[in-house]
Coordinates of C-alpha atoms in Angstrom, one line a residue:
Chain C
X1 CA -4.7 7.4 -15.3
X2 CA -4.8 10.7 -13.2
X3 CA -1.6 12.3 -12.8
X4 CA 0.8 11.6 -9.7
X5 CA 0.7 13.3 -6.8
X6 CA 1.2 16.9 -7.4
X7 CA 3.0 17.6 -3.9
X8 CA 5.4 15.8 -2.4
X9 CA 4.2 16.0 1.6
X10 CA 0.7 14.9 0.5
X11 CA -0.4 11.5 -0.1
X12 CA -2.6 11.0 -3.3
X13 CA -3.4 7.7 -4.9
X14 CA -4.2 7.8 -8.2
X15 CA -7.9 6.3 -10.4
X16 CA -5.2 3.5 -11.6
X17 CA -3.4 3.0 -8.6
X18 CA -7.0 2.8 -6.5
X19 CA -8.1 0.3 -9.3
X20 CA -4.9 -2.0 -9.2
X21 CA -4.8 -2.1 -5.2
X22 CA -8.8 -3.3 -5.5
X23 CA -8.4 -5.5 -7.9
X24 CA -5.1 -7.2 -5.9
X25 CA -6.5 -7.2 -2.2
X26 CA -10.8 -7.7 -2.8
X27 CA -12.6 -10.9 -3.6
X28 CA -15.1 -12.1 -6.4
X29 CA -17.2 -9.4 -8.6
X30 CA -15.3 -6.3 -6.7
X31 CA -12.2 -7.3 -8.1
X32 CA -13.4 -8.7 -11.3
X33 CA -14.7 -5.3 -11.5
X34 CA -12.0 -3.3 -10.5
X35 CA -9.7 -5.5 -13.0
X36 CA -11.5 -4.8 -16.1
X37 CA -11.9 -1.2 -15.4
X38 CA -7.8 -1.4 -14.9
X39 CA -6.5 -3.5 -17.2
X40 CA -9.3 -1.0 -19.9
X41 CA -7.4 1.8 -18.2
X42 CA -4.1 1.7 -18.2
X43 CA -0.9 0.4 -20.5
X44 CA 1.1 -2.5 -18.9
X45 CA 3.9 -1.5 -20.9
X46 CA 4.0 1.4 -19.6
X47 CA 2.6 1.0 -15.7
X48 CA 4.1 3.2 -12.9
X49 CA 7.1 1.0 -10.6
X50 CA 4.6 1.1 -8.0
X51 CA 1.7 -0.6 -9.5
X52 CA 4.2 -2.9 -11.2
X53 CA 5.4 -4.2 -7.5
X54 CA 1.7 -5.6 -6.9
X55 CA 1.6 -7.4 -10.0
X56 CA 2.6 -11.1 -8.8
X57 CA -0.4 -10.4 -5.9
X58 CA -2.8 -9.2 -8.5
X59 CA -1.8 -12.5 -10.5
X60 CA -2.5 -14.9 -7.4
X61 CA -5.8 -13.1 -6.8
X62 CA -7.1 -12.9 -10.5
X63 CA -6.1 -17.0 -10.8
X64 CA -8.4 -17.3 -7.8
X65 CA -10.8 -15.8 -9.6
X66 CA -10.5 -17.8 -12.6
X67 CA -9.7 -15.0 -14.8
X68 CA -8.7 -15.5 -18.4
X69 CA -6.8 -12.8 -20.2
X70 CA -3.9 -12.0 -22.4
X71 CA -2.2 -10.6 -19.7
X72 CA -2.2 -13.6 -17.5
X73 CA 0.8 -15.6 -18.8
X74 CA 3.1 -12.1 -18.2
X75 CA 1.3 -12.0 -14.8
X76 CA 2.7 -15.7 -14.1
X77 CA 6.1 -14.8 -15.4
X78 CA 6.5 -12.2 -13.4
X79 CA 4.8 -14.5 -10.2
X80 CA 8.0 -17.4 -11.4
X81 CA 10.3 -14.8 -11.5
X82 CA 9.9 -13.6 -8.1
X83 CA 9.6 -16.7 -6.7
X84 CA 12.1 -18.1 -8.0
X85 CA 14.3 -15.2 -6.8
X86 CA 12.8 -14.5 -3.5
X87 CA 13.8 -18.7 -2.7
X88 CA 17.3 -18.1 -3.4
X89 CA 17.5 -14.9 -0.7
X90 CA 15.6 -16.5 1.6
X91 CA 18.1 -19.5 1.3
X92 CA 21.0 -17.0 1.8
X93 CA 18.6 -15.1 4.4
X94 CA 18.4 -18.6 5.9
X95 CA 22.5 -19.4 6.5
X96 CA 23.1 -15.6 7.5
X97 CA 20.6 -15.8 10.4
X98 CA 21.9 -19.0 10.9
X99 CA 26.0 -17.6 11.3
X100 CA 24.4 -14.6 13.5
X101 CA 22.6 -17.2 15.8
X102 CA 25.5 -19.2 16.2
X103 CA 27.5 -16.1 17.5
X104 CA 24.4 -15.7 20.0
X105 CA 23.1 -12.7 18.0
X106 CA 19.2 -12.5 17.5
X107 CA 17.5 -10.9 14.4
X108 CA 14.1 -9.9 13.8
X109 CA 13.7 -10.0 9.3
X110 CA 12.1 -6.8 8.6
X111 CA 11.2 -5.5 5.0
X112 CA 10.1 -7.5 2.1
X113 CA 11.4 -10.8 3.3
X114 CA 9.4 -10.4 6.3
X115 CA 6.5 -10.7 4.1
X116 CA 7.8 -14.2 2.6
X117 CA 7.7 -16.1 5.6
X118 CA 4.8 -18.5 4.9
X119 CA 1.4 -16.9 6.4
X120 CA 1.4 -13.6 4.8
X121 CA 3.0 -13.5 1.6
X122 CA 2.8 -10.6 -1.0
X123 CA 5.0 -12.6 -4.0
X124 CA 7.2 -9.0 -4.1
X125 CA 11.0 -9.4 -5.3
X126 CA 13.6 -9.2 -1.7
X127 CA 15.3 -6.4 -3.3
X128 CA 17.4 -5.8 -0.1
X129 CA 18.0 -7.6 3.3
X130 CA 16.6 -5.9 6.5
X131 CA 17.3 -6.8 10.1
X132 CA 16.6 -5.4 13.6
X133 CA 19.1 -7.0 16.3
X134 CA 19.3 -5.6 20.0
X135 CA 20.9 -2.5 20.5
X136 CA 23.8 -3.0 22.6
X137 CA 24.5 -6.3 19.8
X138 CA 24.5 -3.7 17.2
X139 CA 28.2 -3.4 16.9
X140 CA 29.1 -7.0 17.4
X141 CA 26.9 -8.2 14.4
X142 CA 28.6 -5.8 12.7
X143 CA 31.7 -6.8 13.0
X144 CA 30.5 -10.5 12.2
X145 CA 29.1 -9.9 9.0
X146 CA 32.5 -7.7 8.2
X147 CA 34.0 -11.3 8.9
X148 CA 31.8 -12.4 6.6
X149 CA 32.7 -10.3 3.8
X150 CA 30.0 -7.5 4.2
X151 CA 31.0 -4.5 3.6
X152 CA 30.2 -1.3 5.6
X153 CA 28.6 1.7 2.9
X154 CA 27.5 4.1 5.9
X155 CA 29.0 4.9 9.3
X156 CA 27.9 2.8 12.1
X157 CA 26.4 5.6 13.6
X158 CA 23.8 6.1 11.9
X159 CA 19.8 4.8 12.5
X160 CA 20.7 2.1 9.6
X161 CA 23.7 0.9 9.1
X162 CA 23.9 0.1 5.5
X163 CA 26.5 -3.0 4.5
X164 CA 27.1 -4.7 1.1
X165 CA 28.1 -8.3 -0.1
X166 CA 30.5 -9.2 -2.9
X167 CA 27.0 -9.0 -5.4
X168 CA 26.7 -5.7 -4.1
X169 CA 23.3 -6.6 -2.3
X170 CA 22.1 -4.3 0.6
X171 CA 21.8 -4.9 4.1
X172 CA 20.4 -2.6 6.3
X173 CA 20.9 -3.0 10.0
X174 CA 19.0 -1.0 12.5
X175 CA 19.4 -1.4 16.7
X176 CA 15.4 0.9 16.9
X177 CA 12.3 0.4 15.1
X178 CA 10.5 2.5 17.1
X179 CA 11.6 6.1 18.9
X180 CA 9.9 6.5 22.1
X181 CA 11.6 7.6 25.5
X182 CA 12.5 5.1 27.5
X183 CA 13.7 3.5 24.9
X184 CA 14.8 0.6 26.2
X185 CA 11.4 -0.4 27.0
X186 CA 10.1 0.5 23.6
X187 CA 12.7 -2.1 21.9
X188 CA 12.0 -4.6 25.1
X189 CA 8.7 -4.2 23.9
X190 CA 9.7 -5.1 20.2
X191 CA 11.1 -8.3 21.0
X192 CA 8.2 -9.6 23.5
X193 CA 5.6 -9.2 20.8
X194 CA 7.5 -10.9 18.3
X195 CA 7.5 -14.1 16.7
X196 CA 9.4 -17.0 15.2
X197 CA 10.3 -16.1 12.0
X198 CA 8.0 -18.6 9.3
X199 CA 9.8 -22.1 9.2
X200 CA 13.1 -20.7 10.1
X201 CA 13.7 -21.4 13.7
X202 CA 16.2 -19.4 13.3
X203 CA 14.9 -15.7 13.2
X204 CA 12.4 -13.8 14.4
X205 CA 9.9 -11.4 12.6
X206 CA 7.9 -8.3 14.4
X207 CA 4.2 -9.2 15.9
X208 CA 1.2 -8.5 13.5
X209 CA 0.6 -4.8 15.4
X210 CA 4.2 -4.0 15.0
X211 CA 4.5 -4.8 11.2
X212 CA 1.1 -3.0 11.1
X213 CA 2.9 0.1 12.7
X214 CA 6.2 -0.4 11.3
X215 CA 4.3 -0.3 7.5
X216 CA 2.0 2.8 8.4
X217 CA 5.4 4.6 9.4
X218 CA 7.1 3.8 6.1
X219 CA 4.1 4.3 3.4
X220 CA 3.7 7.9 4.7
X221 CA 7.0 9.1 5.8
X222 CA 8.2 12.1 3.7
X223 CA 10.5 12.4 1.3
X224 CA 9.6 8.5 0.3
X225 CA 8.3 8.3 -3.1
X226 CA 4.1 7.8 -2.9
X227 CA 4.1 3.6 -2.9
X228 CA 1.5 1.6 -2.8
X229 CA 2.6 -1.3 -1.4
X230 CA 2.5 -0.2 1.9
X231 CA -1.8 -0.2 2.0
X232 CA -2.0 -3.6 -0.1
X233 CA 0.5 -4.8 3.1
X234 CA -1.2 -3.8 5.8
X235 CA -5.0 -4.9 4.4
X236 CA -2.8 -8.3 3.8
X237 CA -1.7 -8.4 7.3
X238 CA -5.6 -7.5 8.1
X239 CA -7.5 -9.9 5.7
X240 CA -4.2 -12.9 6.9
X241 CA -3.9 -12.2 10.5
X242 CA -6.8 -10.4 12.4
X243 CA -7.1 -12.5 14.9
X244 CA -3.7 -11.6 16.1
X245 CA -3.9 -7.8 14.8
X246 CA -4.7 -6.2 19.0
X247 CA -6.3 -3.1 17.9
X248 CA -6.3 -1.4 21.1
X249 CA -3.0 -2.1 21.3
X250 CA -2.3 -0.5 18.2
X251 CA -3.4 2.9 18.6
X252 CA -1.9 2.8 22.1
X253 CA 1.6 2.3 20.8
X254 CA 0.9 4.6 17.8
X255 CA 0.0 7.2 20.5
X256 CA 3.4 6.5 22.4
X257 CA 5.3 6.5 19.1
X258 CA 4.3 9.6 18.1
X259 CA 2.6 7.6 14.4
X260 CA -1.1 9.2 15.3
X261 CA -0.9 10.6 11.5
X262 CA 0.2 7.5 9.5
X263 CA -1.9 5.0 11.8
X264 CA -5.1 7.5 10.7
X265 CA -4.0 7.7 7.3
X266 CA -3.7 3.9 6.6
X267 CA -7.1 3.4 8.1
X268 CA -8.8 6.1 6.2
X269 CA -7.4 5.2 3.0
X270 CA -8.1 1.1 3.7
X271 CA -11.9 1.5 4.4
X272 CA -12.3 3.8 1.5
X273 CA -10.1 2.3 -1.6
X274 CA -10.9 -1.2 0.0
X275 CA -13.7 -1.3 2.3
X276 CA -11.8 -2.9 4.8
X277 CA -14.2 -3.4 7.6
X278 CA -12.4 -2.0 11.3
X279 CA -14.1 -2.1 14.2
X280 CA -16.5 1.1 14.6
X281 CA -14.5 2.8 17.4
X282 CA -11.4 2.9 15.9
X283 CA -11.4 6.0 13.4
X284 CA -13.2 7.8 15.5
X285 CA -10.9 7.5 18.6
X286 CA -7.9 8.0 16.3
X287 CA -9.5 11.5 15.2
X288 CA -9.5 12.5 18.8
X289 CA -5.9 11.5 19.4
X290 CA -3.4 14.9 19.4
X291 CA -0.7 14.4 16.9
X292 CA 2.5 15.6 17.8
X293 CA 4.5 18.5 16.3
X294 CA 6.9 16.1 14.9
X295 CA 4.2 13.9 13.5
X296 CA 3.0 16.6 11.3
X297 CA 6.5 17.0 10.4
X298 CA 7.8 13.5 9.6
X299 CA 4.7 12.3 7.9
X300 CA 2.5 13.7 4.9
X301 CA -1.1 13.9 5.2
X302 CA -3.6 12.7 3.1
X303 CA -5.0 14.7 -0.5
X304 CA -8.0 16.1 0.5
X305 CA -7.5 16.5 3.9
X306 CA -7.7 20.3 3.9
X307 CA -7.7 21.0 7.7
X308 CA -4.3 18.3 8.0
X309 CA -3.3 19.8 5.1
X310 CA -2.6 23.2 6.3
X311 CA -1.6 22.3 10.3
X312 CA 1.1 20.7 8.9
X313 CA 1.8 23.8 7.0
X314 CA 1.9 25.6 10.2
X315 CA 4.2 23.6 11.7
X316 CA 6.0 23.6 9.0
X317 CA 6.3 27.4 9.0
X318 CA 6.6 27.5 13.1
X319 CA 9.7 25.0 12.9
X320 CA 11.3 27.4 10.0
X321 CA 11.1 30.3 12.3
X322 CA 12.8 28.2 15.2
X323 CA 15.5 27.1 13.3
X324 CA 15.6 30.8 12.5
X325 CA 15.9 31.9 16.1
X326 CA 20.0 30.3 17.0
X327 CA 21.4 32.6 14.5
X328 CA 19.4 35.3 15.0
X329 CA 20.4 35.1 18.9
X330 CA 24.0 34.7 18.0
X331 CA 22.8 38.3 16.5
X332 CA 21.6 39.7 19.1
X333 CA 24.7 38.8 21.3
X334 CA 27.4 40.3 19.0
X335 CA 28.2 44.3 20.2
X336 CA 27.6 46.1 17.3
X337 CA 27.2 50.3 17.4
X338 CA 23.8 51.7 18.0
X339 CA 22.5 48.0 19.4
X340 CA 21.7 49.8 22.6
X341 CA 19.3 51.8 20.8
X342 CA 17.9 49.2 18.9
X343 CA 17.1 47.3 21.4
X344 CA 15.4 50.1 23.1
X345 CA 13.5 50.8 20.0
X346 CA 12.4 47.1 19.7
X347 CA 11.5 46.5 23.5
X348 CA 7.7 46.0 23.4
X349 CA 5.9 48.3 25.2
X350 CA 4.5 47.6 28.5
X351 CA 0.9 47.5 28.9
X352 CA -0.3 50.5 31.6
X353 CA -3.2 47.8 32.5
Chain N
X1 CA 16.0 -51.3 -11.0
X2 CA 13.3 -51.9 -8.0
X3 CA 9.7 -51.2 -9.6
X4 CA 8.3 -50.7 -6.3
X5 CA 11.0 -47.5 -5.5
X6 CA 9.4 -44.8 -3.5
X7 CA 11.1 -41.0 -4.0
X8 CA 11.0 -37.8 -2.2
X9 CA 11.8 -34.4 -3.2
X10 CA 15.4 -34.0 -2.6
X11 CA 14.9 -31.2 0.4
X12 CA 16.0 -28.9 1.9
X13 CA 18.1 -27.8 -1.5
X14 CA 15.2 -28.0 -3.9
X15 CA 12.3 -26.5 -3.3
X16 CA 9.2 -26.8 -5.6
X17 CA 5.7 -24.7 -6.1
X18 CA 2.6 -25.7 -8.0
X19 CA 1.6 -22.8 -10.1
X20 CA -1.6 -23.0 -12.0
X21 CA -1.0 -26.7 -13.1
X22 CA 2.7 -26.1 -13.6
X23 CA 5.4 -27.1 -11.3
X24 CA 8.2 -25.1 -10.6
X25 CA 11.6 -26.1 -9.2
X26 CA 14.6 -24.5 -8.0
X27 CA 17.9 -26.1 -7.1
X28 CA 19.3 -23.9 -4.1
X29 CA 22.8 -25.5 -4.5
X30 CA 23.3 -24.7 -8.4
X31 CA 20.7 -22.0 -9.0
X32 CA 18.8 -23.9 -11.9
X33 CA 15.3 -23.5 -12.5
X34 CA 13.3 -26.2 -13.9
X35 CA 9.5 -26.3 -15.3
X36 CA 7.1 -29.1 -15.5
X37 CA 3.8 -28.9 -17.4
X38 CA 1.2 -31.6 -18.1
X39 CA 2.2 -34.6 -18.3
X40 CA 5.3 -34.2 -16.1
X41 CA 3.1 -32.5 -13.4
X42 CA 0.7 -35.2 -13.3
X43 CA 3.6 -37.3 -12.4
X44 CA 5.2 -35.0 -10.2
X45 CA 2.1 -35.3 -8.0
X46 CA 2.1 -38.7 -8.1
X47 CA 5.9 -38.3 -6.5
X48 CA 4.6 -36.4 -3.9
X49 CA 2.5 -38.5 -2.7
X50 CA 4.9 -41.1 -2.1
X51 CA 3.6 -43.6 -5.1
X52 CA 5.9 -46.2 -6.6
X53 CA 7.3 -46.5 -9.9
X54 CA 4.6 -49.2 -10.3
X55 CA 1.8 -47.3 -9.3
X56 CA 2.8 -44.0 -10.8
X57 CA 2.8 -45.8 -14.3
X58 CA -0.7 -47.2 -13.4
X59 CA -2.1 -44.4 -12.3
X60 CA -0.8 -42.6 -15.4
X61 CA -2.1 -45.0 -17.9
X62 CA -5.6 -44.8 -16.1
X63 CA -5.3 -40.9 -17.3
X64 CA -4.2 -41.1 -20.4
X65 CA -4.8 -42.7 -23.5
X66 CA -1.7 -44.1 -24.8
X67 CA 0.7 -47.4 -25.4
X68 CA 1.0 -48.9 -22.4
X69 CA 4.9 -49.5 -22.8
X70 CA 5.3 -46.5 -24.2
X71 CA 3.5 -44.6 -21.3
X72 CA 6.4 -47.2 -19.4
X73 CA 9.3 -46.1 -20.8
X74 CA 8.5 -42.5 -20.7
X75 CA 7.8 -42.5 -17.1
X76 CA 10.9 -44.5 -15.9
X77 CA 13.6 -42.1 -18.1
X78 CA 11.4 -39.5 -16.6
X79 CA 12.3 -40.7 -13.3
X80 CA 16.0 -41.3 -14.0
X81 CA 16.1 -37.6 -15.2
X82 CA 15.0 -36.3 -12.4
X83 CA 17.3 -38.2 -10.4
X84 CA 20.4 -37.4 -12.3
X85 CA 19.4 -33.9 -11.8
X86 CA 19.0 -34.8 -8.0
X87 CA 15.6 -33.1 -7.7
X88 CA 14.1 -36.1 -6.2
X89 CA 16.2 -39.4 -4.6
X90 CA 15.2 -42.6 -3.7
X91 CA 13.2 -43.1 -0.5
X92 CA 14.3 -45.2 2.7
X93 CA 10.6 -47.1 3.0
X94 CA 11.7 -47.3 6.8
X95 CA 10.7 -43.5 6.7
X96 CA 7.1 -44.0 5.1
X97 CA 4.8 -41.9 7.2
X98 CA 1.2 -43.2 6.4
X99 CA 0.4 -46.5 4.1
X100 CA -3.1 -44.6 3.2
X101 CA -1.3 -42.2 1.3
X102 CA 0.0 -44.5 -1.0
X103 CA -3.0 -46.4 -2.3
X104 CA -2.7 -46.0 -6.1
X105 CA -6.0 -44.1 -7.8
X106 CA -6.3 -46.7 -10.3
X107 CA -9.9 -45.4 -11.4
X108 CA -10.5 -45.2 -15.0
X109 CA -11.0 -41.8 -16.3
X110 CA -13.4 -41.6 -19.6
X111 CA -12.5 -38.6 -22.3
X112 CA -8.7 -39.9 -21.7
X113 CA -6.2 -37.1 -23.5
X114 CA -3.8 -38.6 -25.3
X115 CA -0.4 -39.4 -23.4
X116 CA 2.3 -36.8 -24.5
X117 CA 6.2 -37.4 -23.4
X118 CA 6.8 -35.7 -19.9
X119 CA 9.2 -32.9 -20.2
X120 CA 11.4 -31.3 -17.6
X121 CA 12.6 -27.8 -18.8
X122 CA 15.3 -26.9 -17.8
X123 CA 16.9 -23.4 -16.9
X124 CA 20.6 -22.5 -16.2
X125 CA 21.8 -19.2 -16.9
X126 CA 19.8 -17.7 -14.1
X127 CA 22.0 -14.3 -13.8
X128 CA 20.8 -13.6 -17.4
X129 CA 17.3 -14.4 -16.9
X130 CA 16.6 -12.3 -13.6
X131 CA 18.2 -9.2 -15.8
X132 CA 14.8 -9.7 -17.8
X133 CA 12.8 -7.5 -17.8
X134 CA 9.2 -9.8 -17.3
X135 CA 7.1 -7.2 -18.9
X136 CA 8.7 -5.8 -21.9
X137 CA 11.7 -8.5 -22.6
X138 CA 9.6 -11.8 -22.6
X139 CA 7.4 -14.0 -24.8
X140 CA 4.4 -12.4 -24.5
X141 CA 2.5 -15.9 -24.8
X142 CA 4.6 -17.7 -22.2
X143 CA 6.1 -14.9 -19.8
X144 CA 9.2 -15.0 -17.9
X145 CA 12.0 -17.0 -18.3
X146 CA 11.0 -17.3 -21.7
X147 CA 12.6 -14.7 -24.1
X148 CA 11.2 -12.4 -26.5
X149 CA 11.7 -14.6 -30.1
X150 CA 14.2 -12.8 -31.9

């Protein structure tokens, strides 16, 4: 296997990872393919965390394949496990939405269990709970599930507000999703696109362009380590749910949400690990969208994509020096001997033109 | 003990997957896992689709080769199993949906395999098993919950 990515604001999959994600997410001889140049490749004993989380996936698609193989009855174990697991949080997922719906409290399920709910399932382990409730109900489902003996771990004002159970199992509450001024509209906009949440009338989960967003955002925000479930989630939510995936409306609210960068990356990386077909507008109108400052900023940019590469460099470098320029003012406020004549010295010279 | 009793998977606090021929159970309420292979699968099926005690055992002797009482008395403590472990309860027949559904299959089936006892597995200490690690800390042969001999 090539060696992990080698800096962390770049994304950079590596020959094992590509392998895993096509034998997982493509059908008949290109995964059969993929598979036995993995499973020749690489030690499951000793397989990255990230290419472990698709394992229960790669399972499902390799049974559909008919695959026989010494690996196949870990695969399955690993597929119980998970299910097994994954029906007992849902079941506790179940009565909490239940108690917050009962103190009129709405929840959109974000995070794994959002991809548990029936139509597009990816078998991973809930390893944490993850809810969006309006923003001005922030503070009263707060104080419900305190009376429900969560436990607050981080400040409530924070962007998530993390909260424990007795098993010490994490729940992370959020009022945003998305940042975009007016904000209000942006999370009114949340809410209308979403949908009831699988069987459980009791919840709601984000449309099929918002998880789409929402999974861009996280796979290729910085300082997260360089997953991979992220891409086999959003060619799931492709390959499950294109017919309610609104394209146009996609990059539109990737444009207003400042995600230009992520959206692009996803789409790059989709049609060339796993020849997703998208519609023949899409990239290119994506390559013509600006991407913010803060775009370059939050988000790392694909390995091999010299010219992102080193604009967000110079951003980078550009934001150092402004950060630079409060103290340095504070500086050039404080009376100090001589400053008269410095300032002379450094005045730039006026042009006689 | 009525040989025309109809069961249903006791939901909402079980819930059950078919995986690759094997049936897999949990018990929401008490956290136990349960397995079902051959055999008990076959029958499980049968439960499913709403089949009487009556039928199930016909059906069952159609697929296998076996004593017919023996295939009897297998299926019936089978049943009672399941019930004492209230993964499946008796069915109100006023709540039947479709009569088609429960026409028995009765076709025989040539190359029978020979009847074996149906077995449900059965899996309690759950907090252990989830610490397992499924890779390195199982029977390589059976995977998880199974653990590594020795």
């Amino acid at each position: 296997m090539l060696s992990r990515p080698f800096h962390s604001n770049i994304y950079c999959l590596s020959h094992g990872q590509k392998l895993i994600l096509q034998a997982t997410l493509l059908k008949e001889e290109s995964a059969l393919q993929a598979w036995d140049r993995w499973q020749s490749a690489v030690d499951i004993e000793t397989l990255d965390s990230s290419s472990s989380a698709l394992l229960p996936q790669l399972y499902q698609n390799l049974l559909a394949l008919g695959v026989q193989h010494q690996h196949m009855a870990r695969l399955k174990g690993i597929y119980r496990r998970n299910w097994y697991a994954n029906q007992l949080q849902l079941n506790y997922l179940s009565s909490l939405l239940a108690k917050l719906k009962d103190h009129k409290i709405e929840t959109i399920v974000l995070g794994q269990a959002s991809f548990c709910s029936g139509s597009v399932e990816n078998y991973r382990s809930i390893n944490s709970l993850h809810l969006l409730v309006q923003q001005n109900e922030l503070e009263r489902a707060v104080q419900h599930l305190v009376e429900l003996d969560w436990r607050l771990v981080s400040p409530i004002t924070k962007p998530w507000i993390h909260l424990q159970d007795q098993r010490q199992f994490p729940l992370y509450l959020q009022g945003h999703l998305f940042w975009c001024e007016p904000q209000d509209y942006t999370d009114a906009q949340i809410w209308h696109y979403s949908t009831p949440y699988g069987c459980d009338p009791t919840g709601w989960q984000l449309s099929v362009t918002d998880q789409f967003l929402d999974r861009c955002a996280r796979t290729f925000f910085k300082g997260s380590s360089n997953q991979i479930e992220g891409i086999a989630d959003a060619m799931l939510l492709i390959q499950n749910s294109s017919q309610d995936l609104d394209w146009r409306r996609l990059i539109a609210q990737s444009q207003r949400y400042k995600m230009v960068l992520p959206v692009r990356n996803m789409l790059i990386l989709l049609q060339e690990v796993l020849q997703c077909p998208l519609p023949n507008w899409l990239l290119p109108e994506l390559r013509l969208m600006p991407i913010t400052q803060q775009e370059w900023l939050n988000y790392k940019v694909l390995a091999g994509d010299k010219d992102a590469f080193w604009r967000a460099k110079l951003v980078q470098s550009v934001s150092s020096i402004n950060h630079l320029k409060t103290p340095l003012r504070s500086f050039f406020r404080f009376a100090f001997p001589g400053k008269q004549a410095l300032k002379s010295f450094l005045r730039p010279v006026r042009s006689t033109f | 003990m009525d040989k025309y009793q109809i069961y249903r998977v006791n939901s909402p606090q079980i819930v059950c997957e078919t995986i690759d021929g094997e049936v897999v159970i949990v018990n929401l309420d008490k956290g136990y896992y349960y397995s079902l292979l051959k055999t008990g699968a076959e029958i499980w099926s049968r439960i499913e689709r709403q089949l009487d005690r009556t039928s199930i055992i016909e059906e069952i002797s159609c697929t296998y080769d076996g004593d017919i009482e023996e295939i009897s008395t297998a299926i019936e403590r089978f049943l009672e199993e399941l019930q004492r472990e209230e993964i499946i309860v008796p069915h109100d027949i006023a709540n039947l949906t479709s009569a088609t559904d429960h026409v028995p299959n009765t076709a025989e089936v040539r190359d029978k395999q020979l009847f074996e006892r149906p077995i449900l597995e059965k899996f309690t200490d759950m907090e252990d098993l989830l610490l397992l690690d499924p890779i390195h800390e199982v029977d390589v042969d059976a995977g998880w919950p199974n653990t590594k001999a020795g």
